[in-house]
Each structure stands twice: as structure tokens, then as C-alpha cells.
Coordinates of N, CA, C and O in Angstrom, one line a residue:
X1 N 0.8 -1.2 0.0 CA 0.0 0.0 0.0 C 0.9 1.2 0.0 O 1.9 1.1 0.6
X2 N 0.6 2.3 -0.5 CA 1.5 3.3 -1.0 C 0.4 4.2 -0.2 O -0.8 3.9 0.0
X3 N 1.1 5.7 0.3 CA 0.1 6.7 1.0 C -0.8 7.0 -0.1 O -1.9 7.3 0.3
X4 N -0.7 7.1 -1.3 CA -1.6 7.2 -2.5 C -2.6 6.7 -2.1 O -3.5 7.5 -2.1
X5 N -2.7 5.3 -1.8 CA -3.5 4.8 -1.6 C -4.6 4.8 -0.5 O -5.8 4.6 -0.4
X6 N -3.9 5.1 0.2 CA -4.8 6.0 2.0 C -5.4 7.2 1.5 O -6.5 7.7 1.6
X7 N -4.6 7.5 1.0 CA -5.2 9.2 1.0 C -6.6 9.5 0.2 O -7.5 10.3 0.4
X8 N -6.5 8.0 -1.3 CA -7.8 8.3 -2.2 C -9.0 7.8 -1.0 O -10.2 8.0 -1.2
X9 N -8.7 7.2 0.1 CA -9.9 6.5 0.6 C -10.3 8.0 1.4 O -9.6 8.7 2.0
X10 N -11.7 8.1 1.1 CA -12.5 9.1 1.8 C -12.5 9.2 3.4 O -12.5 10.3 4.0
X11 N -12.6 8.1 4.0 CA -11.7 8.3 5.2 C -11.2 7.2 6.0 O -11.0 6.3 5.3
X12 N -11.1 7.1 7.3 CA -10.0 5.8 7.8 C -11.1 4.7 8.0 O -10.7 3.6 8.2
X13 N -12.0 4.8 7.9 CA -12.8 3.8 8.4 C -13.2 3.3 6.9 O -14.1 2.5 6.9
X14 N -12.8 3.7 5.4 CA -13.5 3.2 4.5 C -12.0 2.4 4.4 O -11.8 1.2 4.0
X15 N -11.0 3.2 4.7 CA -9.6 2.6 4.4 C -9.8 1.5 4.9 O -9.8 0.5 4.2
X16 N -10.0 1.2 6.8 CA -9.8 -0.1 7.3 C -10.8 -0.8 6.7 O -10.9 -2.0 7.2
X17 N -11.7 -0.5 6.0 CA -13.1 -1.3 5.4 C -11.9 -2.2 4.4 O -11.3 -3.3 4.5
X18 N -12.0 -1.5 3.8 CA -11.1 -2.0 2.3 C -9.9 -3.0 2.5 O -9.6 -3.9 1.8
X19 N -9.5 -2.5 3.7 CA -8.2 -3.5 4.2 C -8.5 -5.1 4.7 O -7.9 -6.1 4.4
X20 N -9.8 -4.9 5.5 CA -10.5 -6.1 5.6 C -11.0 -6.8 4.8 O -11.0 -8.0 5.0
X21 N -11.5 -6.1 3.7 CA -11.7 -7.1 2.4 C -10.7 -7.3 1.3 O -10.8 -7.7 0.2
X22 N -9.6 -6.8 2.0 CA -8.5 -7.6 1.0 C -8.3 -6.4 -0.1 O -7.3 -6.5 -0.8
X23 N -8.9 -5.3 -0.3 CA -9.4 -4.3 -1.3 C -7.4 -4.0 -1.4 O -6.6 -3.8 -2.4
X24 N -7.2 -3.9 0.0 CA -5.9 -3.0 -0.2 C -4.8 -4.0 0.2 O -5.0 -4.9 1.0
X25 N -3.4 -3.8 -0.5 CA -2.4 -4.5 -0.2 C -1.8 -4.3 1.4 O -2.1 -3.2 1.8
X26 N -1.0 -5.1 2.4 CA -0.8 -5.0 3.1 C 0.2 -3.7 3.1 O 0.8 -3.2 2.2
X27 N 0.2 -3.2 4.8 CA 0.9 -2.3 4.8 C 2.6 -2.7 5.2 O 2.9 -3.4 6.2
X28 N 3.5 -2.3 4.5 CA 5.0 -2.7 5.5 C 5.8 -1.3 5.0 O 5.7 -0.4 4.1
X29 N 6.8 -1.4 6.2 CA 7.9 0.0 6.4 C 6.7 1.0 7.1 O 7.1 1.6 8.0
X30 N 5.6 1.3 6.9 CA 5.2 2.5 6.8 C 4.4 2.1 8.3 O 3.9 1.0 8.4
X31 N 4.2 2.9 9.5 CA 4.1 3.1 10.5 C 2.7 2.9 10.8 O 2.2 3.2 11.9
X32 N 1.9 2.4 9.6 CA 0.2 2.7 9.0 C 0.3 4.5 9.3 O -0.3 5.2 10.1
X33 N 0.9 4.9 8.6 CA 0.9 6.6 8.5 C 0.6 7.0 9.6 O -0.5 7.4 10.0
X34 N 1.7 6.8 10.0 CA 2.5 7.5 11.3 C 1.3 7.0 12.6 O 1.0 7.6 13.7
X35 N 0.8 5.8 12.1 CA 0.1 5.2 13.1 C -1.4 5.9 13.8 O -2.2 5.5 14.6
X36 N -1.3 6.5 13.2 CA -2.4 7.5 13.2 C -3.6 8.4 12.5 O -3.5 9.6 12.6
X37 N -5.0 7.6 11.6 CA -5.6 8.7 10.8 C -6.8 10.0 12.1 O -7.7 9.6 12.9
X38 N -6.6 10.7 11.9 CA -7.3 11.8 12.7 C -8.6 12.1 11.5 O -8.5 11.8 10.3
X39 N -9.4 12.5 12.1 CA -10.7 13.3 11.4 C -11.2 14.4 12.1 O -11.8 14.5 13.2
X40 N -10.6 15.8 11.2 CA -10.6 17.0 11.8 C -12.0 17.4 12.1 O -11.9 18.4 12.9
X41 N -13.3 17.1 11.9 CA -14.4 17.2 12.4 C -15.0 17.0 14.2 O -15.9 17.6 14.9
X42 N -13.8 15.8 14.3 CA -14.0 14.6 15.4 C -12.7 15.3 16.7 O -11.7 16.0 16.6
X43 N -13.5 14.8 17.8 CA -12.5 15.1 18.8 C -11.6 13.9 19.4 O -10.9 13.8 20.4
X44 N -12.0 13.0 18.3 CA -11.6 11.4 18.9 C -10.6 11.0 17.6 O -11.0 11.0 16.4
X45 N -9.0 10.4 18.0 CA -8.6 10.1 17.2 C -8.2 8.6 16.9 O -7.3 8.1 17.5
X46 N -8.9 7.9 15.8 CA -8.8 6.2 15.4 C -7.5 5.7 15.0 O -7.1 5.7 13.8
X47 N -7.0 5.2 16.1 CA -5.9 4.1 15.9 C -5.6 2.7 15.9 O -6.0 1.9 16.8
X48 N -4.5 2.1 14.4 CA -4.7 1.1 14.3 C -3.3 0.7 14.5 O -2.5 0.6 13.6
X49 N -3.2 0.6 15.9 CA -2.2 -0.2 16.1 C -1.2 -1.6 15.4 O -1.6 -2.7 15.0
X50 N 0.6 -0.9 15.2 CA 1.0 -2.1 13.7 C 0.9 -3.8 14.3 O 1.2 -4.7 13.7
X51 N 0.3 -3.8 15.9 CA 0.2 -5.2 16.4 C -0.9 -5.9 16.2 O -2.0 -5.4 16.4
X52 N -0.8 -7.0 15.8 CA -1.8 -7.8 15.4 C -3.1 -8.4 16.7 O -4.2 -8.9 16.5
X53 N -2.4 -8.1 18.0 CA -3.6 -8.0 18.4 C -4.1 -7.2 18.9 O -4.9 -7.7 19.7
X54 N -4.2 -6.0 19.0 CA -4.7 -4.9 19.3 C -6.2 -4.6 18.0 O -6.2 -5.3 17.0
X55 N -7.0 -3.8 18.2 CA -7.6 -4.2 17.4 C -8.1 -1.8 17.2 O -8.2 -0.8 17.8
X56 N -8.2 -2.0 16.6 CA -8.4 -0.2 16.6 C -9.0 0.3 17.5 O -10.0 -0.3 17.8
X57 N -8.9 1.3 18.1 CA -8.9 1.9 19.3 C -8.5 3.4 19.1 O -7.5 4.0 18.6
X58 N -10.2 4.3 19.9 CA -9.9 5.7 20.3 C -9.5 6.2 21.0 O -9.8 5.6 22.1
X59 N -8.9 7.4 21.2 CA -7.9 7.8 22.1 C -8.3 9.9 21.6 O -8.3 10.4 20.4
X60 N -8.5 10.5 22.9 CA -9.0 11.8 22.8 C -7.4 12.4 22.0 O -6.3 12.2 22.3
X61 N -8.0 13.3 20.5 CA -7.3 13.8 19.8 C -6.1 14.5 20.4 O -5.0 14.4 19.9
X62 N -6.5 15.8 22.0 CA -5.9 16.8 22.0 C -4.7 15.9 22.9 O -3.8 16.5 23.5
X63 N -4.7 14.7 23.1 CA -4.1 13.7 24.2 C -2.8 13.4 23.3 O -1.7 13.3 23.7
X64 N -3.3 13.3 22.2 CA -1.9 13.8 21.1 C -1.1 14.8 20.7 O -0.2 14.8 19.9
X65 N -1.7 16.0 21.2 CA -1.2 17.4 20.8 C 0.3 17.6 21.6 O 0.4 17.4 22.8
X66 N 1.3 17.9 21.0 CA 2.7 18.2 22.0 C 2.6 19.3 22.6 O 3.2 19.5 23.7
X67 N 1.5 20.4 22.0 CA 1.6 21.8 22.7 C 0.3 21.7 23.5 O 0.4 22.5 24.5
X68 N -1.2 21.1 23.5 CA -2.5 21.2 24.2 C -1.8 20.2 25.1 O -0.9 20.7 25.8
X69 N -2.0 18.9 25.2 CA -2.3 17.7 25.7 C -3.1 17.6 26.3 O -4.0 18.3 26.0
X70 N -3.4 16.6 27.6 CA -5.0 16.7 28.6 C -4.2 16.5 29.9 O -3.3 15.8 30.3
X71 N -5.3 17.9 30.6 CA -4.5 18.1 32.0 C -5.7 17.4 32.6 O -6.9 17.5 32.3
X72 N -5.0 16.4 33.6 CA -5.6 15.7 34.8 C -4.9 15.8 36.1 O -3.8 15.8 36.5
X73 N -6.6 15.8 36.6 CA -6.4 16.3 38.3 C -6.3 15.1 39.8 O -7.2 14.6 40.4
X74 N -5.1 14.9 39.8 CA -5.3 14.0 40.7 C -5.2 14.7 42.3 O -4.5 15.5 42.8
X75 N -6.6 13.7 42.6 CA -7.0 13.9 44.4 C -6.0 13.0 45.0 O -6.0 11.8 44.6
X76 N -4.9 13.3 46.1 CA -4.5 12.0 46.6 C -4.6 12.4 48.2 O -4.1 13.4 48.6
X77 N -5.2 11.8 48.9 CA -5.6 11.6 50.2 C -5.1 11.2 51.2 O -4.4 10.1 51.0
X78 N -5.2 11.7 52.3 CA -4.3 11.0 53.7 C -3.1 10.2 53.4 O -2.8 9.0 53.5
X79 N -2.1 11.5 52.7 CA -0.4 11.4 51.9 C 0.2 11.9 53.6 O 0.0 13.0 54.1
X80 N 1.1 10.3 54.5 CA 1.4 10.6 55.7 C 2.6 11.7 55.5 O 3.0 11.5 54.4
X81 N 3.2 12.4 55.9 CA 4.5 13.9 55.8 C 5.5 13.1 56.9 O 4.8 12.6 57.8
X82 N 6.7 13.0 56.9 CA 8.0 13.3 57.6 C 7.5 13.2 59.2 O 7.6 12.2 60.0
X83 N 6.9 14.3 59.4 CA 6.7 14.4 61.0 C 5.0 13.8 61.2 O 4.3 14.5 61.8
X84 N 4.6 12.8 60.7 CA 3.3 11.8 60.4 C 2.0 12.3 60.7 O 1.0 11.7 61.2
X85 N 2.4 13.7 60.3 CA 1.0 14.9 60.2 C 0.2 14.0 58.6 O 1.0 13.5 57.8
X86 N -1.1 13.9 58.4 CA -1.6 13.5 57.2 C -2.1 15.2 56.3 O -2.4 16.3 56.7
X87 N -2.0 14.7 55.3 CA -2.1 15.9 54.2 C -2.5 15.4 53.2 O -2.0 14.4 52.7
X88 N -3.7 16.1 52.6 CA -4.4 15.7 51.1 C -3.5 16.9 50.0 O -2.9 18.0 50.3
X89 N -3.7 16.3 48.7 CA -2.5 17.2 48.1 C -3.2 16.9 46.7 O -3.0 15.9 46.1
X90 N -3.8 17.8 46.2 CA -4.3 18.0 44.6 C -3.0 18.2 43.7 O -2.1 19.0 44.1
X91 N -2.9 17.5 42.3 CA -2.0 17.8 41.5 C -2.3 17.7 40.4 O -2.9 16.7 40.0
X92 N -2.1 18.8 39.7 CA -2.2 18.9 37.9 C -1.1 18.3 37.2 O 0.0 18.4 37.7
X93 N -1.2 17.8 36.2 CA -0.9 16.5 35.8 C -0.8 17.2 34.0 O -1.9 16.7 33.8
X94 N -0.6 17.7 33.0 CA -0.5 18.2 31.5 C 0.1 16.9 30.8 O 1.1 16.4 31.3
X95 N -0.4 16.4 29.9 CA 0.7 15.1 29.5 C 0.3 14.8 28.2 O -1.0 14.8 28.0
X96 N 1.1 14.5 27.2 CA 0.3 13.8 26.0 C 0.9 12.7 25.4 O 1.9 12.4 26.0
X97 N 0.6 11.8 24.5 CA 0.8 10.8 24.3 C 1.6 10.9 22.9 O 0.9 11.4 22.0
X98 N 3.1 10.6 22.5 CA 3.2 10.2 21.5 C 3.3 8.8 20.8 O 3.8 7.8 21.4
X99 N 2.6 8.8 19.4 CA 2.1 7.6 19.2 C 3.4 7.6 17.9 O 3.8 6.5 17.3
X100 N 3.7 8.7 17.6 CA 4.6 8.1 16.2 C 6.1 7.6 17.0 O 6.9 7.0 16.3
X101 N 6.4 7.7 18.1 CA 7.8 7.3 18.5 C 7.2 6.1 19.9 O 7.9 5.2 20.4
X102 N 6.0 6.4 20.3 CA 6.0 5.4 21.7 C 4.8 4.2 21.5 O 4.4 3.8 22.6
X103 N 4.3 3.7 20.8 CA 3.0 3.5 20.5 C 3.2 2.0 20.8 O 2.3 1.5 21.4
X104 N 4.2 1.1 20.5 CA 4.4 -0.3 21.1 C 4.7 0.0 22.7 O 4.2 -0.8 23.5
X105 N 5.5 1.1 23.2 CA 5.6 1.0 24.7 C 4.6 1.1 24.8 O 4.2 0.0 25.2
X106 N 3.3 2.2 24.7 CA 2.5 2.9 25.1 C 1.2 2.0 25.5 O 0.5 2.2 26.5
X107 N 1.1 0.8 24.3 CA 0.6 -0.2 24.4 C 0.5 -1.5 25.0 O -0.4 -2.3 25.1
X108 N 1.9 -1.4 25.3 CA 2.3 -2.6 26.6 C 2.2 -2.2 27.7 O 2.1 -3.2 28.5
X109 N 2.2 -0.8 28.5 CA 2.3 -0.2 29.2 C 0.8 -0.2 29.8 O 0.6 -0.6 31.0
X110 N -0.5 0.2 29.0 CA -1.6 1.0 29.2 C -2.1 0.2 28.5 O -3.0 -0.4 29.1
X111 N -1.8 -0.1 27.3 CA -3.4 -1.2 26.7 C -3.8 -0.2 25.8 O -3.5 1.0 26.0
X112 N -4.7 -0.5 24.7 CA -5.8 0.3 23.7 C -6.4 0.8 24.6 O -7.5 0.4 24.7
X113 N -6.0 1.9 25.5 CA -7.4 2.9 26.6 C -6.5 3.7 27.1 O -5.3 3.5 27.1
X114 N -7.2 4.9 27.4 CA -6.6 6.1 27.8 C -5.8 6.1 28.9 O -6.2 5.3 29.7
X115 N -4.7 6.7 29.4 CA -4.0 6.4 30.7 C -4.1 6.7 32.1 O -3.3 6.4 33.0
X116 N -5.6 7.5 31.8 CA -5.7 7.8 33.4 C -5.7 7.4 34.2 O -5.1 8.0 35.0
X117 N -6.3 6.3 34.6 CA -6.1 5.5 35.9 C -4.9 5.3 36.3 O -4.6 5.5 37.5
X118 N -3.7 4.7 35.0 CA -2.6 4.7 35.4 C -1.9 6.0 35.9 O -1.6 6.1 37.1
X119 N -1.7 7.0 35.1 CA -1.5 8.7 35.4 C -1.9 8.4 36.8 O -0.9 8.1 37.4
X120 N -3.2 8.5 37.6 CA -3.2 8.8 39.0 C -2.6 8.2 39.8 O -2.1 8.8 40.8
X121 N -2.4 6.7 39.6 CA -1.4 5.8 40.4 C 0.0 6.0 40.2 O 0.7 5.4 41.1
X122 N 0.6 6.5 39.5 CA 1.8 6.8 39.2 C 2.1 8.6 39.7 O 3.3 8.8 39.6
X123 N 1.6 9.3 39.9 CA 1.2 10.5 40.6 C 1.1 10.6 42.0 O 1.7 11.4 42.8
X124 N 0.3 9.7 42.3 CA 0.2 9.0 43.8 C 1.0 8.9 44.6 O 1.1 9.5 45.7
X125 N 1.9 7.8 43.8 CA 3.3 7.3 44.0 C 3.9 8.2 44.7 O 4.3 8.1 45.8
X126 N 4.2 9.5 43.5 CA 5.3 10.2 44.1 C 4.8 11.1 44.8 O 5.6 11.7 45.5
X127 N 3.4 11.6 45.1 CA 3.7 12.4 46.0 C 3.5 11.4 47.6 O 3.7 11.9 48.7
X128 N 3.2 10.8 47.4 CA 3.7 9.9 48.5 C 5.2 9.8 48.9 O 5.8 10.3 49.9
X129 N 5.6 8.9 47.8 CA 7.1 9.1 48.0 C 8.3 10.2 48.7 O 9.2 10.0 49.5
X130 N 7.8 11.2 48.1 CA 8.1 12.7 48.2 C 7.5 13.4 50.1 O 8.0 13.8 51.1
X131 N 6.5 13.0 49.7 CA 5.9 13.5 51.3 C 6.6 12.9 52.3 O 6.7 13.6 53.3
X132 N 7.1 11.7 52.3 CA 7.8 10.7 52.9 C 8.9 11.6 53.9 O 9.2 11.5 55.1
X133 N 9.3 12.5 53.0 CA 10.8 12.8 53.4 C 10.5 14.2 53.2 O 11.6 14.8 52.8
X134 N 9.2 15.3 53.4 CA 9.1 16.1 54.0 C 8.3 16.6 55.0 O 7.3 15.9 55.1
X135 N 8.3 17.7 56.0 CA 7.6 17.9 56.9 C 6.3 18.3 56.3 O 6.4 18.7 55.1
X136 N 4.8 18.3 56.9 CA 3.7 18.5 56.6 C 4.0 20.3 56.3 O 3.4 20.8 55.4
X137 N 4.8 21.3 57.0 CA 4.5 22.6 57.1 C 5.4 22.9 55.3 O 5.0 23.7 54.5
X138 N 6.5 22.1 55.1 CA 6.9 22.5 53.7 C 5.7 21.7 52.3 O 6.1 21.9 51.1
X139 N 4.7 21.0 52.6 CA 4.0 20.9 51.8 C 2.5 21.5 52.0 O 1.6 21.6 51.2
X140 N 2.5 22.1 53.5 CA 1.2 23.0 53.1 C 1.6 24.7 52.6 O 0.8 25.3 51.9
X141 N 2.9 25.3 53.2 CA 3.2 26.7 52.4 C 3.9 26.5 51.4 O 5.0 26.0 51.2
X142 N 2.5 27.4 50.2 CA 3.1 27.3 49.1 C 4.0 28.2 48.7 O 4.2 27.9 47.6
X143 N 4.9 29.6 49.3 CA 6.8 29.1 49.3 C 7.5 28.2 49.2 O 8.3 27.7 48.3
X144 N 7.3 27.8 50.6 CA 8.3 26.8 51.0 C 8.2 25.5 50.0 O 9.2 25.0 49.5
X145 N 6.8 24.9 49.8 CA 6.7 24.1 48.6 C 7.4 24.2 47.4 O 8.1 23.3 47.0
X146 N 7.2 25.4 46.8 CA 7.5 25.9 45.6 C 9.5 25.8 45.9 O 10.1 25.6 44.8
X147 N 10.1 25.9 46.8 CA 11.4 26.3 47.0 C 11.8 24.7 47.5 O 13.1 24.5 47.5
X148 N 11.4 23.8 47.8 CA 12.2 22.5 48.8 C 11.0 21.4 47.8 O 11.6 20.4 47.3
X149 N 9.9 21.3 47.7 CA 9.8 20.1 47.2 C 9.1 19.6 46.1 O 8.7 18.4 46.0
X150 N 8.8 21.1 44.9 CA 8.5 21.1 43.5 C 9.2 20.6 42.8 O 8.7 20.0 41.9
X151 N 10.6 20.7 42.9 CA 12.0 20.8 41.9 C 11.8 19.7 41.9 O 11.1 19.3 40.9
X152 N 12.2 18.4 42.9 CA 12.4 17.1 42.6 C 11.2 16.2 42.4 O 11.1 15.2 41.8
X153 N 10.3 16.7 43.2 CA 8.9 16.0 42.6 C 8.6 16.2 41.1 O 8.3 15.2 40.4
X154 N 8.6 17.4 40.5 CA 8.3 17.1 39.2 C 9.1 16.3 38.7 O 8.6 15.3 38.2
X155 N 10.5 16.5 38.7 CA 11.4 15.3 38.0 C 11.2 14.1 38.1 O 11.4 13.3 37.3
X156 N 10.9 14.0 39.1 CA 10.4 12.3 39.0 C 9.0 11.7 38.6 O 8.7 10.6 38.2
X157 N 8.3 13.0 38.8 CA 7.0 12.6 38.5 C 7.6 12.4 37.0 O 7.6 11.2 36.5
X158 N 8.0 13.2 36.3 CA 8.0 12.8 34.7 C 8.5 12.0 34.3 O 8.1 11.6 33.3
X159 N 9.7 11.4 34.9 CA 10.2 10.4 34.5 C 9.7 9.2 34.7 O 10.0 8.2 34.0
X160 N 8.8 9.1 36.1 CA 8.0 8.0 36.3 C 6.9 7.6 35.5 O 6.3 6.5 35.6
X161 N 6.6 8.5 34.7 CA 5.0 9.1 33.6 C 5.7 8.1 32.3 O 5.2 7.1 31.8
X162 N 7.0 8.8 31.9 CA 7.0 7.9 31.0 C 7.8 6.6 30.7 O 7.7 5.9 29.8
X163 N 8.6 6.5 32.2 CA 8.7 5.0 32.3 C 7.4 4.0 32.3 O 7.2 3.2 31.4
X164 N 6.4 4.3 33.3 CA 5.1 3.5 33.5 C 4.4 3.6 32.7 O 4.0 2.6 32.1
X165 N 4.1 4.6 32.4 CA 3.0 5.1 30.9 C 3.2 5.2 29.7 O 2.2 5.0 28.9
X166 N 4.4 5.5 29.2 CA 4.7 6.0 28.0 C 4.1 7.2 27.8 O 3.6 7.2 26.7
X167 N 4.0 8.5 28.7 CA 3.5 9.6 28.4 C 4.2 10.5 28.7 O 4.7 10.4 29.8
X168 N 4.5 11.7 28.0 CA 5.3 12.9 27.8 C 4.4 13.8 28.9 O 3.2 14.0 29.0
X169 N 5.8 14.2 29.9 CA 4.7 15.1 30.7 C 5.0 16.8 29.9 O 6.0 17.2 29.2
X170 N 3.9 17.6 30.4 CA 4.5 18.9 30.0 C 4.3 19.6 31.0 O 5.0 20.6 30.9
X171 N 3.8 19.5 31.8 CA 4.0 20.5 32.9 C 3.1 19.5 34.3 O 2.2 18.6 34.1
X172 N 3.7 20.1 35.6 CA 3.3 19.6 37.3 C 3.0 20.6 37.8 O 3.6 21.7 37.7
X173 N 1.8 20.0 38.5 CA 1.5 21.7 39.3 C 0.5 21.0 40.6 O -0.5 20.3 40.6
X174 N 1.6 21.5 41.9 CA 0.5 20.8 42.7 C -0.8 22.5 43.0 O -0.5 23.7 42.9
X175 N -1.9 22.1 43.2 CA -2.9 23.3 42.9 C -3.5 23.4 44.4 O -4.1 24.5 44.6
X176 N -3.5 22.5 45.4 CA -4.1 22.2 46.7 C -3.3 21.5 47.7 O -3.0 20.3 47.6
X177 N -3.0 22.2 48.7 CA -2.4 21.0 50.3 C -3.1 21.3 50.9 O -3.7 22.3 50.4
X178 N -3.5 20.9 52.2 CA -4.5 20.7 53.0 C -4.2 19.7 54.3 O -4.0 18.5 53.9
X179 N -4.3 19.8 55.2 CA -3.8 19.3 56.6 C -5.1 18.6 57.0 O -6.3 19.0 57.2
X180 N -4.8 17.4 57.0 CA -6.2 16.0 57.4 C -6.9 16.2 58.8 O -8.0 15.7 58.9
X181 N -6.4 16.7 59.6 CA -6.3 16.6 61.0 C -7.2 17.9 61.0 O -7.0 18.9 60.3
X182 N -8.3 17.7 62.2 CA -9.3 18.8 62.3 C -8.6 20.3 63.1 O -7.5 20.0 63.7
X183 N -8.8 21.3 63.2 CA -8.3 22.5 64.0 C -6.9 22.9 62.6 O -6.0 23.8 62.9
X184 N -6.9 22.0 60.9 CA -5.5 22.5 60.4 C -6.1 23.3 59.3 O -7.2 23.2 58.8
X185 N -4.9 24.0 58.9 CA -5.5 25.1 57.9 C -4.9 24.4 56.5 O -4.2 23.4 56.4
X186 N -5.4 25.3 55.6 CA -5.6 24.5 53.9 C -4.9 26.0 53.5 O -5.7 27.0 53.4
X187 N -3.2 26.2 53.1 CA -2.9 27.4 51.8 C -3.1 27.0 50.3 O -3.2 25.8 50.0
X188 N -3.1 27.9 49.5 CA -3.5 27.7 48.0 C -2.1 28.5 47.1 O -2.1 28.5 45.8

């Protein structure tokens, strides 16, 4: 199959029509174009994975964008701190998926389905991790946050994103700390 030949089909779903009845020659070298047909109408974009058992699968368009991607908010709750004060800790999460360089990880990792469940448990993780080894007072002011335990939480959150996930982060932001314990105060 030559892109010639993708391109005359009016769109991916007459192409994978055609493919199933034999209409079209197999595809090789070519990534099934760049592993990805989008339909600019649609906010959902149809992927046909080059693995034979995967079977095509949507996945939210802007989740591919390198400059939009999809920000997700993870709640993580009674995260114990250093001096075993409890603290809840909201975190924004920007991340997108590339499918033309990660799409066999991406798929062994996550499966034909979107990553969020994974994203929150891997998010989780670190701010767990992270909380571990600081006091509750440097993760509820957001100075002292911003100055002792942003820097290395992001770094790992990202690199943990795309070890586990195969997802590109683009930006961390925790948006909420909050002290579990009644009589404690909540900064923003």
C-alpha cells in the first residue's frame, strides 16, 4: 500500500473497510501513516495499532497534541509527611501521548485505553514518596513548597510518567495542600 492509496480512501474507516476485504495491499515500512488517521471534524482520534492483536482503538485527539495535551487532576488523600502529620494534596498533571515514536511502549504499558487511571497511580506514588521525606509545614506553604519540594517532585513525577505510561509530561503543578487533621489550615 502506497500513501496514495490512504489518501484516495475518503476516510480511515472506508480505508480499514477496504483493508478487511482484501481491497488493499498490506501495509510494510510505513508506521500505518504515522500510526495515526485523525478526522478533523471529530475530537476522537482512530488508531490502528501495527500489532496484530490490538484491534483499533480511540484515544481523545488533543491527548496527542505536544503543545495542548490533557490536563488531569489527581485527588490523593491522607499522603502521611516526615513528621506523620496527614495531608491531602491535589496535583495537575498536562501530559500527551506520542504515538509516532512510543506506541508499542505505550501499548504494553496501558493497553488500547486512555492512561488515566494509570497517570493517578503513578502520581500517587510520588507524591507519596516525596511526602515521605518532607515535613507536613513544607507541603502546606506554598513558598516553602515551591522552594524544597517542587524541583524534585516534578522530576520524577516525569520520568515516572514515561517509564510506567509512556506519556510525555508537559508540565506539574500541585494546585491544593491541606492538613487531614481537624483544627489544620488549607494554603493555595
Amino acid at each position: 500500500t502506497s500513501l496514495d492509496e490512504f489518501s484516495t480512501a475518503k476516510s480511515a474507516f472506508e480505508f480499514l473497510r477496504a483493508r478487511k476485504r482484501g481491497g488493499l495491499s498490506s501495509i510494510s515500512g510505513i508506521k500505518l501513516l504515522l500510526s495515526t488517521a485523525v478526522f478533523p471534524a471529530s475530537l476522537v482520534a482512530v488508531t490502528k495499532p501495527p500489532l496484530p492483536w490490538y484491534k483499533v482503538f480511540e484515544i481523545p485527539r488533543h491527548a496527542l497534541n505536544a503543545e495542548e495535551g490533557v490536563e488531569m487532576v489527581c485527588q490523593v488523600s491522607d499522603v502521611p509527611a516526615k513528621d506523620g502529620s496527614l495531608v491531602d494534596v491535589d496535583v495537575s498533571v498536562r501530559y500527551y501521548i506520542d504515538l509516532n515514536s512510543d506506541l508499542q511502549r505505550y501499548l504494553s504499558l496501558c493497553g488500547p485505553v486512555p492512561p488515566s487511571g494509570q497517570v493517578g497511580r503513578v502520581v500517587g506514588y510520588c507524591v507519596r514518596s516525596h511526602a515521605a521525606n518532607a515535613d507536613a509545614g513544607i507541603i502546606l506553604s506554598a513558598q516553602r513548597r515551591e522552594k524544597y519540594f517542587v524541583g524534585e517532585f516534578t522530576r520524577h513525577c516525569k520520568s515516572k510518567l514515561l517509564a510506567d505510561c509512556a506519556v510525555r509530561v508537559l508540565s506539574v503543578r500541585i494546585d491544593r495542600a491541606k492538613e487531614v487533621a481537624e483544627g489544620g489550615f488549607e494554603e493555595e
